[in-house]
mmCIF file of C-alpha atoms in Angstrom:
data_model
loop_
_atom_site.group_PDB
_atom_site.id
_atom_site.type_symbol
_atom_site.label_atom_id
_atom_site.label_comp_id
_atom_site.label_asym_id
_atom_site.label_seq_id
_atom_site.Cartn_x
_atom_site.Cartn_y
_atom_site.Cartn_z
ATOM 1 C CA MET T 1 -7.046 15.192 -11.961
ATOM 2 C CA PRO T 2 -6.277 11.551 -11.174
ATOM 3 C CA VAL T 3 -7.659 9.714 -8.143
ATOM 4 C CA LYS T 4 -4.725 9.269 -5.745
ATOM 5 C CA ILE T 5 -4.147 6.122 -3.702
ATOM 6 C CA LEU T 6 -1.412 5.666 -1.077
ATOM 7 C CA MET T 7 -0.192 2.297 0.234
ATOM 8 C CA VAL T 8 1.453 2.386 3.675
ATOM 9 C CA CYS T 9 3.538 -0.116 5.650
ATOM 10 C CA LEU T 10 6.277 0.232 8.257
ATOM 11 C CA GLY T 11 9.472 0.917 6.300
ATOM 12 C CA ASN T 12 8.138 1.264 2.734
ATOM 13 C CA ILE T 13 10.477 -1.421 1.405
ATOM 14 C CA CYS T 14 8.481 -4.685 1.489
ATOM 15 C CA ARG T 15 4.691 -4.630 1.532
ATOM 16 C CA SER T 16 3.670 -1.159 0.374
ATOM 17 C CA PRO T 17 6.003 -1.116 -2.664
ATOM 18 C CA LEU T 18 4.464 -4.426 -3.760
ATOM 19 C CA ALA T 19 0.957 -3.047 -3.160
ATOM 20 C CA GLU T 20 1.832 0.100 -5.125
ATOM 21 C CA GLY T 21 3.169 -1.866 -8.097
ATOM 22 C CA ILE T 22 0.326 -4.370 -8.095
ATOM 23 C CA LEU T 23 -2.475 -1.784 -7.907
ATOM 24 C CA GLN T 24 -0.747 0.435 -10.495
ATOM 25 C CA SER T 25 -0.747 -2.510 -12.903
ATOM 26 C CA LYS T 26 -4.518 -2.887 -12.541
ATOM 27 C CA LEU T 27 -5.573 0.755 -13.031
ATOM 28 C CA PRO T 28 -5.328 3.133 -16.015
ATOM 29 C CA SER T 29 -2.484 5.552 -15.223
ATOM 30 C CA GLU T 30 -4.272 8.509 -16.799
ATOM 31 C CA LEU T 31 -7.066 8.210 -14.207
ATOM 32 C CA PHE T 32 -5.272 6.889 -11.119
ATOM 33 C CA LEU T 33 -2.007 7.648 -9.324
ATOM 34 C CA VAL T 34 -0.669 5.066 -6.863
ATOM 35 C CA ASP T 35 2.162 5.766 -4.425
ATOM 36 C CA SER T 36 3.509 4.252 -1.211
ATOM 37 C CA ALA T 37 5.079 5.369 2.055
ATOM 38 C CA GLY T 38 6.221 3.998 5.395
ATOM 39 C CA THR T 39 5.294 5.097 8.885
ATOM 40 C CA GLY T 40 9.018 5.065 9.712
ATOM 41 C CA GLY T 41 11.723 6.914 7.820
ATOM 42 C CA TRP T 42 14.656 4.501 8.258
ATOM 43 C CA HIS T 43 14.784 3.523 4.572
ATOM 44 C CA ALA T 44 13.957 6.913 2.985
ATOM 45 C CA GLY T 45 15.446 7.154 -0.485
ATOM 46 C CA GLU T 46 16.175 3.424 -0.750
ATOM 47 C CA GLN T 47 14.861 0.957 -3.323
ATOM 48 C CA PRO T 48 12.388 -1.679 -2.155
ATOM 49 C CA ASP T 49 13.859 -4.762 -0.480
ATOM 50 C CA LYS T 50 15.581 -6.951 -3.086
ATOM 51 C CA ARG T 51 13.209 -9.802 -2.218
ATOM 52 C CA SER T 52 10.205 -7.585 -3.041
ATOM 53 C CA ILE T 53 11.832 -6.540 -6.322
ATOM 54 C CA VAL T 54 12.521 -10.166 -7.302
ATOM 55 C CA THR T 55 9.043 -11.346 -6.285
ATOM 56 C CA ALA T 56 7.425 -8.573 -8.328
ATOM 57 C CA LYS T 57 9.731 -9.227 -11.289
ATOM 58 C CA ASN T 58 8.833 -12.920 -11.233
ATOM 59 C CA ARG T 59 5.197 -11.826 -11.589
ATOM 60 C CA GLY T 60 5.883 -9.389 -14.416
ATOM 61 C CA LEU T 61 6.130 -6.130 -12.435
ATOM 62 C CA ASP T 62 9.104 -3.786 -12.127
ATOM 63 C CA ILE T 63 9.124 -1.923 -8.800
ATOM 64 C CA SER T 64 12.878 -1.233 -8.807
ATOM 65 C CA LYS T 65 12.440 2.474 -9.600
ATOM 66 C CA GLN T 66 10.387 3.126 -6.463
ATOM 67 C CA ARG T 67 12.067 4.918 -3.562
ATOM 68 C CA ALA T 68 11.033 4.696 0.079
ATOM 69 C CA ARG T 69 9.665 7.731 1.852
ATOM 70 C CA GLN T 70 8.047 8.440 5.189
ATOM 71 C CA PHE T 71 4.326 9.105 5.516
ATOM 72 C CA LYS T 72 3.645 12.747 6.324
ATOM 73 C CA LYS T 73 0.641 14.694 7.533
ATOM 74 C CA SER T 74 0.291 16.447 4.140
ATOM 75 C CA ASP T 75 -0.453 13.029 2.562
ATOM 76 C CA PHE T 76 -3.978 13.414 3.950
ATOM 77 C CA ASP T 77 -4.435 16.411 1.637
ATOM 78 C CA SER T 78 -2.713 14.787 -1.336
ATOM 79 C CA PHE T 79 -4.420 11.369 -1.369
ATOM 80 C CA ASP T 80 -8.037 10.264 -1.743
ATOM 81 C CA TYR T 81 -7.510 6.746 -0.335
ATOM 82 C CA ILE T 82 -4.890 5.549 2.147
ATOM 83 C CA TYR T 83 -4.500 1.792 2.604
ATOM 84 C CA VAL T 84 -2.383 0.483 5.479
ATOM 85 C CA MET T 85 -1.018 -3.051 5.824
ATOM 86 C CA ASP T 86 -1.665 -3.689 9.524
ATOM 87 C CA ARG T 87 -3.206 -2.333 12.732
ATOM 88 C CA SER T 88 0.074 -0.774 13.898
ATOM 89 C CA ASN T 89 0.371 1.163 10.617
ATOM 90 C CA TYR T 90 -3.269 2.181 11.025
ATOM 91 C CA GLN T 91 -2.680 3.581 14.528
ATOM 92 C CA ASN T 92 0.453 5.453 13.409
ATOM 93 C CA VAL T 93 -1.304 7.030 10.412
ATOM 94 C CA ILE T 94 -4.508 7.877 12.294
ATOM 95 C CA ALA T 95 -2.427 9.578 15.011
ATOM 96 C CA LEU T 96 -1.323 12.127 12.388
ATOM 97 C CA ALA T 97 -4.822 12.774 11.010
ATOM 98 C CA PRO T 98 -5.807 16.439 11.373
ATOM 99 C CA ASN T 99 -9.570 15.713 11.444
ATOM 100 C CA GLU T 100 -12.316 13.099 11.023
ATOM 101 C CA LEU T 101 -12.457 13.578 7.249
ATOM 102 C CA ALA T 102 -8.776 12.645 7.027
ATOM 103 C CA LYS T 103 -9.339 9.574 9.225
ATOM 104 C CA GLU T 104 -12.110 8.386 6.888
ATOM 105 C CA LYS T 105 -9.555 8.077 4.055
ATOM 106 C CA VAL T 106 -7.592 5.418 5.978
ATOM 107 C CA SER T 107 -8.420 1.694 5.736
ATOM 108 C CA ILE T 108 -6.685 -1.538 6.631
ATOM 109 C CA ILE T 109 -6.171 -2.941 3.136
ATOM 110 C CA LEU T 110 -7.459 -6.480 3.707
ATOM 111 C CA ASN T 111 -10.793 -5.073 4.943
ATOM 112 C CA GLU T 112 -11.548 -4.559 1.246
ATOM 113 C CA SER T 113 -11.669 -8.366 0.865
ATOM 114 C CA PHE T 114 -12.629 -9.271 4.442
ATOM 115 C CA PRO T 115 -14.757 -6.373 5.754
ATOM 116 C CA THR T 116 -14.385 -5.427 9.440
ATOM 117 C CA GLN T 117 -12.028 -8.355 10.198
ATOM 118 C CA ASN T 118 -8.938 -6.108 10.404
ATOM 119 C CA LEU T 119 -6.751 -8.877 9.004
ATOM 120 C CA GLU T 120 -3.115 -7.893 8.549
ATOM 121 C CA VAL T 121 -0.712 -8.319 5.668
ATOM 122 C CA PRO T 122 2.204 -10.022 7.435
ATOM 123 C CA ASP T 123 5.556 -8.253 7.295
ATOM 124 C CA PRO T 124 7.864 -10.636 5.391
ATOM 125 C CA TYR T 125 11.077 -8.761 6.256
ATOM 126 C CA TYR T 126 12.343 -11.168 8.942
ATOM 127 C CA GLY T 127 10.586 -14.268 7.629
ATOM 128 C CA GLU T 128 11.300 -16.941 5.060
ATOM 129 C CA PRO T 129 11.800 -16.037 1.377
ATOM 130 C CA ASP T 130 8.431 -17.552 0.461
ATOM 131 C CA GLY T 131 6.821 -14.973 2.752
ATOM 132 C CA PHE T 132 7.219 -12.421 -0.039
ATOM 133 C CA GLU T 133 5.316 -14.730 -2.418
ATOM 134 C CA SER T 134 2.486 -15.094 0.108
ATOM 135 C CA VAL T 135 2.342 -11.328 0.626
ATOM 136 C CA PHE T 136 2.266 -10.792 -3.154
ATOM 137 C CA ASP T 137 -0.678 -13.205 -3.479
ATOM 138 C CA LEU T 138 -2.592 -11.529 -0.638
ATOM 139 C CA LEU T 139 -2.002 -8.083 -2.128
ATOM 140 C CA ASP T 140 -2.772 -9.203 -5.680
ATOM 141 C CA ASN T 141 -6.159 -10.543 -4.581
ATOM 142 C CA VAL T 142 -7.130 -7.485 -2.562
ATOM 143 C CA CYS T 143 -5.868 -5.132 -5.293
ATOM 144 C CA ASN T 144 -8.255 -6.839 -7.730
ATOM 145 C CA VAL T 145 -11.107 -5.907 -5.382
ATOM 146 C CA ILE T 146 -9.828 -2.335 -4.905
ATOM 147 C CA ALA T 147 -9.251 -1.814 -8.650
ATOM 148 C CA GLU T 148 -12.782 -2.939 -9.526
ATOM 149 C CA LYS T 149 -14.248 -0.722 -6.815
ATOM 150 C CA LEU T 150 -12.228 2.324 -7.884
ATOM 151 C CA LYS T 151 -12.903 1.863 -11.598
ATOM 152 C CA SER T 152 -16.641 1.523 -11.073
ATOM 153 C CA LYS T 153 -16.670 4.593 -8.792
ATOM 154 C CA HIS T 154 -14.360 6.876 -10.772
ATOM 155 C CA GLN T 155 -14.718 6.009 -14.475
#
């Protein structure tokens, strides 16, 4: 049974699809399953934002087959680790947690690189095009840390 990791942002079209694709590329697929979701359901069923797709493609990753979905309470049962992009996502996910054990699965993703600082991955949706590049770099760095941690713990 693979270790299951869920990446969560607001709409599941910008940050979490990038995080999903990046982490997937760093872990053996037979041992790890990576998925993503959004705290809101506005984009359910849609592809990631075209700017995320292009940014990933420029870095050698294809995330175009991903489809947005909304985070649901059952994700606490399905996933071993839940990484959120910012404090707002954290509050929204924690609000759905059925118990303390479920809450312990949830982390602000950049805390893996910068423990206890609660730094946020900025939402590039309304920003400049280079915002997607910056977000990719942030996520690529933290996913290196997460991948090493997960591989040493679960292999």
